[in-house]
Amino acid sequence: MSDRVIVLNARPGSVKDIHKIEFGMENRNPINCRENPKFSQYFNTLWKELGVDE
């Protein structure tokens, strides 16, 4: 599990933004993080920044 996510612009691939990921839990694994309320906030923020629309 990453502590940060780096979002890149389209070519030439410069850094657009860096998101620090903080779940505040000791037993940090994919299942526990997915169940954490912060997961959906991070997910939605990153997908919007990537320009992925539903």
Coordinates of C-alpha atoms in Angstrom, one line a residue:
M1 CA 0.0 0.0 0.0
S2 CA 1.3 3.4 -1.0
D3 CA 1.6 6.4 1.3
R4 CA 1.2 8.7 -1.6
V5 CA -0.1 8.9 -5.2
I6 CA 1.6 11.0 -7.8
V7 CA -0.7 12.1 -10.7
L8 CA 1.0 13.0 -13.9
N9 CA -0.2 15.4 -16.7
A10 CA -0.5 14.1 -20.2
R11 CA 2.7 14.1 -22.3
P12 CA 5.4 15.1 -21.6
G13 CA 4.4 13.6 -18.3
S14 CA 5.1 16.3 -15.7
V15 CA 3.9 16.0 -12.1
K16 CA 0.3 17.4 -11.8
D17 CA -0.3 16.7 -8.1
I18 CA 0.9 14.6 -5.2
H19 CA -1.7 13.1 -2.8
K20 CA -0.6 12.0 0.6
I21 CA -2.6 8.9 1.7
E22 CA -3.3 8.6 5.4
F23 CA -5.7 6.0 6.7
G24 CA -4.6 6.2 10.3
M25 CA -4.7 2.5 11.0
E26 CA -2.1 0.0 12.2
N27 CA -3.2 -3.1 10.3
R28 CA -3.1 -1.5 6.9
N29 CA -3.9 -4.0 4.1
P30 CA -6.0 -3.6 1.0
I31 CA -9.1 -5.1 2.6
N32 CA -9.0 -2.9 5.7
C33 CA -8.3 0.2 3.6
R34 CA -11.1 -0.5 1.2
E35 CA -13.5 -0.7 4.2
N36 CA -12.2 2.6 5.6
P37 CA -14.5 5.7 5.0
K38 CA -11.5 7.7 3.7
F39 CA -11.1 5.2 0.8
S40 CA -14.0 6.5 -1.2
Q41 CA -12.8 10.1 -0.6
Y42 CA -9.4 9.3 -2.0
F43 CA -10.9 7.2 -4.9
N44 CA -13.3 10.0 -5.9
T45 CA -10.7 12.7 -5.7
L46 CA -8.2 10.8 -7.8
W47 CA -10.7 9.7 -10.5
K48 CA -11.9 13.3 -10.9
E49 CA -8.3 14.5 -11.2
L50 CA -7.6 11.9 -13.8
G51 CA -10.7 13.1 -15.8
V52 CA -12.5 9.8 -15.5
D53 CA -16.2 10.4 -15.6
E54 CA -19.0 8.0 -14.9

